[in-house]
Amino acid sequence: MKKQSIAKGFMLLTAASMFVKVLSVLYIPFLRGILGDEGYGVYGAAYQAYTFIYVIANSGIPVAISKSISELTYMGNYKDALRTFKIARSYLIVIGAVLATGMFVLAGPISKVLHFEKSYLAILALSPTIFITAVASAYRGYFQGRGNMTYTAISQVLEQITNVAFTLIFALLLMKYGVEAACAGGTVGTSLGALTAMIFMTAMFYKNRNSIIPKDKVRKDVKRYTYKELAKRIIHYSVPITISVGATYAGNLVDMANTKIRLMAGGYAEEAATILYGFLTKYQQLMNVPVSIVAALAAAVLPSLSGSMAVNDKEEFEKKLRYALRLCIFVVVPSAVGFSILSGPIYSFLKFGGGYELMKYGAVVLVFMSLVQIQTTILQSAGLLYTATRNVIIGIIAKIVTNYFLISIPRINIYGAIIGSIVGFCVPLMLNTITIQKHLKVKIYLFKNTIKPLFSSITMGLMVFVLYKLSYLFFNLFIGEFFSNVIAVIISVTAGVAVYGLSMILFKGISKDDLIEMPDKFKNLIPAKIYARITN
């Protein structure tokens, strides 16, 4: 099984993640058209509950599989790497079954705790998905640990295509029975999509079974581990990661109930509060598009960093650490600027209705959120799992407290959630930076690394703003407002990507070392003159 570089693995997962997230955003207007604003708020509440239970089942052990397998294979211990996978897979099967059953039985109480009792049927319908995704995540963790992101990328695409198709079909078919039934019908696609991914990943594992233990790379002098030692390793890695991710989503659940209650305390009726929460849900879903790129980077970086630490190659670890942070900043800063400038047109393009102001002022959250995610991955790969968890939890508490006081203020209302998010990510960002510099002895120069991408993004933003206005005015002379907006958005975004890339080259934000890390196929797309300017 061929191991991929960080850059190649990142690009594969990025392409898949972007396709998945763009598709998920594009189908939202259709789903919202079927369910309505209030129904979409109910649907979003059910998914928040599902997501919390999902991350409890799927966050810790798959990452532990990836980290453990990477460490063991770097040392040539392929047999124990396979044993680790089998042990962890059995744990996930049991955990997935227990949590799926618990979600099914407790669907009613969960909907009441969230103050969204209409989400009961949707929560009920989502429960089998927990078991299916738990099994699929075991195989994803295995392939990521082996440095092969291809199968994970393909499975994500297959899962989302199935999900979108059947979500819309069943939501439409069941709408005649009421909004609650339609919301439940919309979740059927999630289960079928997860099942498709699980079948594919399982098939690929057995297809590649002959390369699981490569005879030419097995070291006879390597230390072997007992079942107890391997199980202990999985638990040691998975527990703090599960707590960290679980706490994040628990914070989201508290936020959901807190947001609605505090909006009502500020004078909003229940229906109006639900609609405002629906606006927040749309904002979060749109933010997930660039966040998925950072998640892809984290998935590609973790096994590579863990492997370098396992063989005590601190120089290589530091090199990969800096590269990961720079790549993160390179992606998220222009994304935040672009989302802020084009918030209104994008919302119109996607028929999101109201609430674009949340994106306009809240796009900056993307930068802090992404940096924290990569920093957390770095700390986890270095073995500082509980430190990373502690920092995340402190941030969550800061976010909840901020939201509680701000959302109930009528002039701030739902925007309090944006301010709370900024506070909630800035706190762990500072704590993680201190930890990396103190314990890993690595200076990461966040501000210095942000300057060139920021200037390039501002240049891009000005061009995008002007080009959008001109394109919209021109096409509006011949076609309607909606299609004029769609074409103008596509033109300005495409041009914006090119301008940002050229600006980064002019400002010398892309180095020769960055090109070395990139796959050859990508480098071949760069014009010779531009390539020469970077490398000289």
Coordinates of C-alpha atoms in Angstrom, one line a residue:
M1 CA 0.0 0.0 0.0
K2 CA 1.6 3.2 -1.2
K3 CA 2.1 6.0 1.4
Q4 CA 1.2 9.5 0.3
S5 CA 2.9 12.8 1.3
I6 CA 1.1 15.3 3.5
A7 CA 0.5 17.6 0.5
K8 CA -0.9 14.8 -1.7
G9 CA -3.1 13.4 1.0
F10 CA -4.2 16.9 1.9
M11 CA -5.2 17.7 -1.7
L12 CA -7.1 14.4 -2.2
L13 CA -9.1 14.9 1.0
T14 CA -9.5 18.6 0.2
A15 CA -11.0 17.8 -3.2
A16 CA -13.3 15.3 -1.7
S17 CA -14.3 17.5 1.2
M18 CA -14.9 20.5 -1.0
F19 CA -17.1 18.4 -3.3
V20 CA -19.0 17.1 -0.3
K21 CA -19.5 20.4 1.4
V22 CA -20.4 22.3 -1.7
L23 CA -23.0 19.6 -2.6
S24 CA -24.3 19.8 1.0
V25 CA -24.6 23.6 0.7
L26 CA -26.2 23.5 -2.7
Y27 CA -29.0 21.1 -1.7
I28 CA -29.9 23.2 1.4
P29 CA -32.2 25.6 -0.6
F30 CA -34.1 22.6 -1.9
L31 CA -34.4 21.0 1.5
R32 CA -35.4 24.4 3.1
G33 CA -37.9 24.8 0.3
I34 CA -39.5 21.5 1.3
L35 CA -39.3 22.0 5.1
G36 CA -39.7 25.8 5.4
D37 CA -37.7 27.9 7.8
E38 CA -39.3 26.5 11.0
G39 CA -39.0 22.9 9.7
Y40 CA -35.3 23.6 8.8
G41 CA -34.7 24.8 12.4
V42 CA -36.2 21.5 13.7
Y43 CA -34.1 19.5 11.2
G44 CA -31.0 21.4 12.4
A45 CA -31.7 20.7 16.0
A46 CA -32.0 17.0 15.3
Y47 CA -28.7 17.0 13.6
Q48 CA -27.0 18.8 16.5
A49 CA -28.2 16.0 18.7
Y50 CA -27.0 13.3 16.2
T51 CA -23.7 15.0 15.7
F52 CA -23.0 15.1 19.4
I53 CA -23.6 11.3 19.7
Y54 CA -21.8 10.7 16.5
V55 CA -18.6 12.4 17.7
I56 CA -18.7 10.4 20.9
A57 CA -18.7 7.2 18.9
N58 CA -16.4 8.3 16.0
S59 CA -14.0 10.9 17.2
G60 CA -11.5 9.3 19.6
I61 CA -10.9 5.7 18.5
P62 CA -10.5 6.4 14.7
V63 CA -7.9 9.0 15.5
A64 CA -6.3 6.6 17.9
I65 CA -6.2 4.0 15.1
S66 CA -4.6 6.5 12.7
K67 CA -2.0 7.6 15.3
S68 CA -1.2 4.1 16.5
I69 CA -0.9 2.5 13.1
S70 CA 1.3 5.4 11.9
E71 CA 3.6 5.0 14.8
L72 CA 3.9 1.2 14.5
T73 CA 4.4 1.2 10.7
Y74 CA 7.1 3.9 11.0
M75 CA 8.9 1.5 13.2
G76 CA 8.3 -1.5 10.9
N77 CA 5.8 -3.2 13.2
Y78 CA 3.1 -4.0 10.7
K79 CA 1.7 -7.0 12.5
D80 CA 0.9 -5.1 15.6
A81 CA -0.5 -2.3 13.5
L82 CA -3.0 -4.8 12.1
R83 CA -3.8 -6.1 15.5
T84 CA -4.4 -2.6 16.8
F85 CA -6.9 -2.0 14.0
K86 CA -8.8 -5.2 14.8
I87 CA -9.0 -4.5 18.5
A88 CA -10.2 -0.9 17.9
R89 CA -12.7 -2.0 15.3
S90 CA -14.3 -4.4 17.8
Y91 CA -14.5 -1.6 20.3
L92 CA -16.2 0.7 17.7
I93 CA -18.8 -2.0 16.8
V94 CA -19.8 -2.3 20.5
I95 CA -19.8 1.4 21.2
G96 CA -21.7 2.1 18.0
A97 CA -24.4 -0.4 18.9
V98 CA -24.8 0.8 22.4
L99 CA -25.0 4.5 21.5
A100 CA -27.3 3.8 18.6
T101 CA -29.7 1.9 20.9
G102 CA -29.4 4.7 23.5
M103 CA -30.2 7.4 21.0
F104 CA -33.3 5.4 19.8
V105 CA -34.6 4.8 23.3
L106 CA -33.9 8.3 24.5
A107 CA -35.1 10.3 21.4
G108 CA -38.0 11.8 23.3
P109 CA -36.1 13.1 26.3
I110 CA -33.3 14.4 24.1
S111 CA -35.8 16.5 22.0
K112 CA -37.2 17.9 25.3
V113 CA -33.8 18.8 26.7
L114 CA -33.0 20.7 23.5
H115 CA -36.3 22.5 23.7
F116 CA -37.1 21.2 20.1
E117 CA -39.7 18.6 20.8
K118 CA -40.7 18.5 17.2
S119 CA -37.3 17.0 16.4
Y120 CA -38.3 13.7 18.1
L121 CA -39.0 11.7 14.9
A122 CA -35.8 12.9 13.2
I123 CA -33.6 12.0 16.2
L124 CA -35.3 8.5 16.2
A125 CA -34.7 8.0 12.5
L126 CA -31.0 9.1 12.8
S127 CA -30.1 6.5 15.5
P128 CA -29.1 3.6 13.3
T129 CA -26.6 5.8 11.5
I130 CA -24.5 5.9 14.6
F131 CA -23.7 2.2 14.4
I132 CA -23.0 2.3 10.6
T133 CA -20.7 5.3 10.9
A134 CA -18.8 3.8 13.8
V135 CA -17.8 0.7 11.6
A136 CA -16.9 2.9 8.6
S137 CA -14.7 5.2 10.8
A138 CA -12.6 2.2 11.8
Y139 CA -11.6 1.6 8.2
R140 CA -11.0 5.3 7.6
G141 CA -8.7 5.5 10.6
Y142 CA -6.8 2.5 9.3
F143 CA -6.2 3.9 5.8
Q144 CA -5.3 7.3 7.2
G145 CA -2.8 5.7 9.6
R146 CA -1.2 4.0 6.6
G147 CA -0.9 7.3 4.8
N148 CA -3.4 6.5 2.1
M149 CA -6.2 9.1 1.9
T150 CA -7.6 7.9 -1.5
Y151 CA -10.2 5.5 -0.1
T152 CA -11.3 7.9 2.5
A153 CA -11.8 10.6 -0.1
I154 CA -13.8 8.3 -2.4
S155 CA -16.0 7.1 0.4
Q156 CA -16.8 10.7 1.4
V157 CA -18.0 11.5 -2.1
L158 CA -20.1 8.3 -2.4
E159 CA -21.6 8.9 1.0
Q160 CA -22.6 12.5 0.2
I161 CA -24.1 11.8 -3.2
T162 CA -26.3 9.0 -1.7
N163 CA -27.2 11.3 1.3
V164 CA -28.3 14.3 -0.8
A165 CA -30.4 12.2 -3.2
F166 CA -32.3 10.2 -0.6
T167 CA -32.6 13.1 1.8
L168 CA -34.5 15.2 -0.7
I169 CA -36.6 12.2 -2.0
F170 CA -37.8 11.1 1.5
A171 CA -38.3 14.6 2.8
L172 CA -40.6 15.4 -0.2
L173 CA -42.4 12.1 0.1
L174 CA -43.2 12.4 3.8
M175 CA -44.1 16.1 3.8
K176 CA -47.7 15.2 3.3
Y177 CA -47.7 13.8 6.8
G178 CA -46.4 17.0 8.3
V179 CA -43.2 18.8 9.0
E180 CA -42.0 16.4 11.7
A181 CA -42.4 13.4 9.4
A182 CA -40.6 15.3 6.6
C183 CA -37.7 16.1 8.9
A184 CA -37.5 12.4 9.8
G185 CA -37.6 11.4 6.2
G186 CA -34.8 13.8 5.4
T187 CA -32.5 11.9 7.7
V188 CA -33.0 8.6 5.9
G189 CA -30.4 9.8 3.3
T190 CA -27.8 10.1 6.1
S191 CA -28.2 6.5 7.0
L192 CA -28.1 5.2 3.4
G193 CA -25.1 7.4 2.7
A194 CA -23.2 6.1 5.7
L195 CA -24.1 2.5 4.7
T196 CA -22.7 3.1 1.2
A197 CA -19.4 4.4 2.7
M198 CA -19.1 1.5 5.1
I199 CA -19.6 -1.1 2.3
F200 CA -17.0 0.6 0.1
M201 CA -14.3 1.0 2.9
T202 CA -14.8 -2.6 4.0
A203 CA -14.4 -3.8 0.4
M204 CA -11.2 -1.8 -0.1
F205 CA -9.7 -3.2 3.1
Y206 CA -10.1 -6.7 2.0
K207 CA -9.1 -5.9 -1.6
N208 CA -5.7 -4.7 -0.2
R209 CA -5.3 -7.4 2.4
N210 CA -2.1 -8.8 0.7
S211 CA -0.3 -5.4 1.2
I212 CA -1.4 -5.0 4.9
I213 CA 1.8 -6.7 6.1
P214 CA 4.5 -6.1 3.4
K215 CA 7.0 -8.9 3.6
D216 CA 9.9 -6.7 2.3
K217 CA 9.4 -4.1 5.0
V218 CA 8.8 -6.2 8.1
R219 CA 11.6 -5.9 10.7
K220 CA 12.3 -9.0 12.8
D221 CA 14.1 -7.0 15.6
V222 CA 11.1 -4.8 16.2
K223 CA 9.5 -4.9 19.7
R224 CA 6.1 -6.7 19.7
Y225 CA 3.3 -5.7 22.0
T226 CA 0.7 -7.7 24.0
Y227 CA -3.0 -7.4 23.5
K228 CA -3.2 -5.5 26.8
E229 CA -0.5 -3.0 25.7
L230 CA -2.2 -2.4 22.4
A231 CA -5.6 -2.0 24.0
K232 CA -4.1 0.4 26.6
R233 CA -2.6 2.5 23.8
I234 CA -5.9 2.8 22.0
I235 CA -7.7 3.9 25.2
H236 CA -4.9 6.3 26.2
Y237 CA -5.1 8.0 22.8
S238 CA -8.9 7.9 22.3
V239 CA -10.2 9.0 25.7
P240 CA -8.8 12.6 25.7
I241 CA -9.6 13.1 22.0
T242 CA -13.2 11.9 22.6
I243 CA -13.5 14.2 25.6
S244 CA -12.1 17.1 23.6
V245 CA -14.4 16.7 20.5
G246 CA -17.4 15.6 22.7
A247 CA -17.0 18.7 24.8
T248 CA -17.0 20.9 21.7
Y249 CA -20.2 19.4 20.5
A250 CA -21.7 19.4 24.0
G251 CA -21.0 23.1 24.0
N252 CA -22.9 23.4 20.7
L253 CA -25.9 21.6 22.2
V254 CA -25.8 23.9 25.2
D255 CA -25.5 26.8 22.8
M256 CA -28.5 25.6 20.9
A257 CA -30.7 25.4 23.9
N258 CA -29.1 28.5 25.4
T259 CA -29.5 30.5 22.1
K260 CA -33.2 29.9 21.9
I261 CA -33.9 30.5 25.6
R262 CA -31.8 33.7 25.6
L263 CA -33.5 35.0 22.4
M264 CA -36.9 34.4 24.0
A265 CA -35.6 36.1 27.2
G266 CA -34.7 39.1 25.0
G267 CA -38.3 39.3 23.8
Y268 CA -38.6 37.0 20.8
A269 CA -41.5 34.6 20.4
E270 CA -40.7 30.9 20.1
E271 CA -41.2 30.7 16.4
A272 CA -39.1 33.8 15.7
A273 CA -36.3 32.4 18.0
T274 CA -36.4 29.1 16.0
I275 CA -36.1 31.0 12.7
L276 CA -33.1 33.0 14.1
Y277 CA -31.5 29.8 15.2
G278 CA -32.1 28.5 11.6
F279 CA -30.1 31.5 10.4
L280 CA -27.3 30.5 12.7
T281 CA -27.5 26.9 11.4
K282 CA -27.2 28.1 7.8
Y283 CA -24.2 30.2 8.7
Q284 CA -22.5 27.3 10.4
Q285 CA -23.2 25.0 7.4
L286 CA -21.7 27.5 5.0
M287 CA -18.6 27.9 7.3
N288 CA -18.2 24.1 7.1
V289 CA -17.1 24.3 3.5
P290 CA -13.6 25.9 4.2
V291 CA -13.5 24.2 7.6
S292 CA -13.6 20.8 5.8
I293 CA -10.3 21.8 4.1
V294 CA -8.7 22.3 7.5
A295 CA -10.2 19.0 8.7
A296 CA -8.6 17.3 5.6
L297 CA -5.2 18.9 6.5
A298 CA -5.6 17.7 10.1
A299 CA -6.3 14.2 8.9
A300 CA -3.3 14.2 6.6
V301 CA -1.0 15.8 9.2
L302 CA -1.7 13.7 12.3
P303 CA -0.3 10.3 11.1
S304 CA 2.7 12.0 9.6
L305 CA 3.6 14.0 12.7
S306 CA 2.9 11.0 14.9
G307 CA 5.3 8.9 12.9
S308 CA 8.1 11.5 13.1
M309 CA 7.6 11.7 16.9
A310 CA 7.6 7.8 17.2
V311 CA 11.1 7.6 15.7
N312 CA 12.2 10.8 17.6
D313 CA 12.9 12.8 14.5
K314 CA 12.3 16.2 16.0
E315 CA 13.7 18.2 13.1
E316 CA 11.3 16.5 10.7
F317 CA 8.4 17.0 13.2
E318 CA 9.1 20.7 13.5
K319 CA 9.3 21.1 9.7
K320 CA 5.9 19.4 9.3
L321 CA 4.4 21.4 12.1
R322 CA 5.4 24.7 10.5
Y323 CA 4.2 23.6 7.1
A324 CA 0.8 22.5 8.5
L325 CA 0.3 25.9 10.2
R326 CA 1.4 27.9 7.1
L327 CA -0.9 25.8 4.8
C328 CA -3.8 26.4 7.2
I329 CA -3.3 30.1 7.2
F330 CA -2.8 30.1 3.4
V331 CA -6.3 28.6 3.0
V332 CA -8.5 30.1 5.7
V333 CA -7.5 33.8 5.5
P334 CA -8.7 34.3 1.9
S335 CA -11.7 32.1 2.6
A336 CA -12.8 34.4 5.5
V337 CA -12.3 37.5 3.4
G338 CA -14.2 36.1 0.4
F339 CA -17.1 34.9 2.5
S340 CA -17.4 38.3 4.2
I341 CA -17.4 40.3 1.0
L342 CA -19.7 38.0 -1.0
S343 CA -22.0 37.0 2.0
G344 CA -25.1 38.6 0.5
P345 CA -24.6 37.3 -3.1
I346 CA -23.8 33.8 -1.8
Y347 CA -26.9 33.7 0.3
S348 CA -28.9 34.9 -2.7
F349 CA -27.2 32.3 -4.9
L350 CA -28.1 29.5 -2.5
K351 CA -31.6 30.9 -1.7
F352 CA -30.7 31.0 2.0
G353 CA -33.2 33.8 2.7
G354 CA -32.3 36.1 5.5
G355 CA -29.3 36.1 7.8
Y356 CA -26.4 36.9 5.5
E357 CA -25.2 39.5 8.0
L358 CA -24.1 36.6 10.2
M359 CA -21.6 35.6 7.6
K360 CA -20.6 39.1 6.7
Y361 CA -19.5 39.8 10.3
G362 CA -18.8 36.3 11.4
A363 CA -16.5 35.0 8.7
V364 CA -13.5 36.0 10.8
V365 CA -14.4 33.1 13.2
L366 CA -13.1 30.7 10.5
V367 CA -9.5 31.9 11.0
F368 CA -9.5 31.3 14.7
M369 CA -11.4 28.0 14.5
S370 CA -9.1 26.6 11.9
L371 CA -5.9 27.5 13.7
V372 CA -7.2 25.9 16.9
Q373 CA -8.1 22.7 15.0
I374 CA -4.6 22.4 13.5
Q375 CA -2.9 23.3 16.9
T376 CA -5.0 20.6 18.6
T377 CA -3.9 18.1 16.0
I378 CA -0.2 19.1 16.6
L379 CA -0.6 18.6 20.4
Q380 CA -2.3 15.3 19.9
S381 CA 0.4 14.0 17.6
A382 CA 3.0 15.1 20.2
G383 CA 1.3 13.1 22.9
L384 CA 0.0 16.2 24.7
L385 CA -3.6 14.9 24.5
Y386 CA -5.0 16.0 27.8
T387 CA -3.4 19.5 27.5
A388 CA -5.1 19.9 24.1
T389 CA -8.4 18.8 25.7
R390 CA -8.1 21.1 28.6
N391 CA -7.5 24.1 26.4
V392 CA -10.5 23.3 24.2
I393 CA -12.8 22.9 27.2
I394 CA -11.7 26.3 28.6
G395 CA -12.6 27.9 25.3
I396 CA -16.0 26.2 25.3
I397 CA -16.8 27.6 28.8
A398 CA -15.8 31.1 27.7
K399 CA -18.0 30.8 24.6
I400 CA -21.1 29.6 26.6
V401 CA -20.7 32.4 29.2
T402 CA -20.3 35.1 26.5
N403 CA -23.3 33.8 24.6
Y404 CA -25.5 33.7 27.7
F405 CA -25.0 37.4 28.4
L406 CA -24.9 38.8 24.9
I407 CA -27.7 37.0 23.0
S408 CA -30.5 38.2 25.4
I409 CA -29.5 41.9 24.6
P410 CA -32.1 42.9 21.9
R411 CA -29.6 45.0 19.9
I412 CA -27.1 42.1 19.7
N413 CA -29.4 39.1 19.7
I414 CA -28.1 36.3 17.4
Y415 CA -24.9 38.1 16.8
G416 CA -23.9 37.3 20.3
A417 CA -23.2 33.8 19.1
I418 CA -20.6 35.2 16.7
I419 CA -18.9 37.2 19.4
G420 CA -19.0 34.1 21.7
S421 CA -17.4 32.0 19.0
I422 CA -14.6 34.5 18.6
V423 CA -13.9 34.5 22.3
G424 CA -14.3 30.7 22.5
F425 CA -11.6 30.1 19.8
C426 CA -9.2 32.9 20.8
V427 CA -8.8 31.5 24.3
P428 CA -7.5 28.0 23.2
L429 CA -5.5 29.7 20.4
M430 CA -3.5 31.6 22.9
L431 CA -3.2 28.6 25.3
N432 CA -2.1 26.2 22.5
T433 CA 0.5 28.7 21.2
I434 CA 2.0 28.9 24.7
T435 CA 2.0 25.1 25.1
I436 CA 3.6 24.5 21.7
Q437 CA 6.4 27.0 22.4
K438 CA 6.9 25.8 26.0
H439 CA 6.7 22.0 25.7
L440 CA 7.7 21.4 22.1
K441 CA 10.3 24.2 22.0
V442 CA 8.9 25.4 18.6
K443 CA 8.2 29.1 17.8
I444 CA 5.4 29.2 15.3
Y445 CA 5.2 33.0 14.4
L446 CA 1.5 33.1 13.8
F447 CA 1.4 36.9 13.2
K448 CA 4.4 36.8 10.8
N449 CA 2.9 33.9 8.8
T450 CA -0.4 35.7 8.5
I451 CA 0.9 39.0 7.1
K452 CA 1.4 38.0 3.4
P453 CA -1.8 35.9 3.1
L454 CA -3.7 38.9 4.7
F455 CA -2.3 41.4 2.2
S456 CA -2.9 39.0 -0.7
S457 CA -6.5 38.4 0.6
I458 CA -7.2 42.2 0.9
T459 CA -6.0 42.6 -2.7
M460 CA -8.2 39.7 -3.8
G461 CA -11.1 41.1 -1.8
L462 CA -11.0 44.5 -3.5
M463 CA -10.9 42.9 -6.9
V464 CA -13.7 40.4 -6.1
F465 CA -15.9 43.3 -4.8
V466 CA -15.4 45.4 -7.9
L467 CA -15.7 42.5 -10.4
Y468 CA -18.9 41.2 -8.8
K469 CA -20.6 44.6 -9.0
L470 CA -19.5 45.1 -12.6
S471 CA -20.5 41.5 -13.6
Y472 CA -23.8 41.7 -11.9
L473 CA -24.7 45.1 -13.5
F474 CA -23.7 43.8 -17.0
F475 CA -25.6 40.5 -16.9
N476 CA -28.6 42.1 -15.3
L477 CA -29.1 44.0 -18.6
F478 CA -29.9 40.7 -20.4
I479 CA -31.1 38.2 -17.8
G480 CA -32.9 38.2 -14.5
E481 CA -31.5 39.1 -11.1
F482 CA -31.0 35.5 -9.8
F483 CA -29.0 34.3 -12.8
S484 CA -27.1 37.5 -13.0
N485 CA -26.1 37.0 -9.4
V486 CA -25.1 33.3 -9.9
I487 CA -22.9 34.2 -12.9
A488 CA -21.3 37.2 -11.1
V489 CA -20.5 35.1 -8.0
I490 CA -18.9 32.3 -10.1
I491 CA -16.8 34.8 -12.1
S492 CA -15.7 36.8 -9.1
V493 CA -14.8 33.7 -7.0
T494 CA -12.9 32.1 -9.9
A495 CA -11.0 35.3 -10.6
G496 CA -10.4 35.8 -6.8
V497 CA -8.6 32.5 -6.5
A498 CA -6.3 33.4 -9.4
V499 CA -5.6 36.9 -8.0
Y500 CA -4.9 35.5 -4.5
G501 CA -2.4 33.0 -5.9
L502 CA -0.7 35.7 -8.0
S503 CA -0.6 38.1 -5.1
M504 CA 1.0 35.4 -2.9
I505 CA 3.7 34.9 -5.5
L506 CA 4.3 38.7 -5.9
F507 CA 4.4 39.1 -2.1
K508 CA 6.7 36.0 -1.9
G509 CA 4.2 34.2 0.3
I510 CA 4.9 30.9 -1.5
S511 CA 8.4 29.5 -1.1
K512 CA 10.5 26.9 -3.0
D513 CA 10.1 24.5 0.0
D514 CA 6.3 24.8 -0.4
L515 CA 6.6 23.7 -4.1
I516 CA 8.8 20.7 -3.1
E517 CA 6.0 19.4 -0.9
M518 CA 3.4 19.6 -3.6
P519 CA 2.5 16.7 -5.9
D520 CA 4.2 16.7 -9.4
K521 CA 0.8 16.9 -11.2
F522 CA 0.0 20.1 -9.4
K523 CA 3.4 21.6 -10.1
N524 CA 3.1 20.8 -13.8
L525 CA 0.0 23.1 -13.9
I526 CA 2.1 26.2 -12.8
P527 CA 3.3 28.3 -15.8
A528 CA 7.0 28.1 -16.3
K529 CA 7.7 31.8 -15.7
I530 CA 5.7 31.8 -12.4
Y531 CA 7.5 28.6 -11.3
A532 CA 10.9 30.1 -12.1
R533 CA 10.0 33.3 -10.1
I534 CA 9.2 31.2 -7.0
T535 CA 12.2 28.9 -7.2
N536 CA 14.8 31.5 -8.0

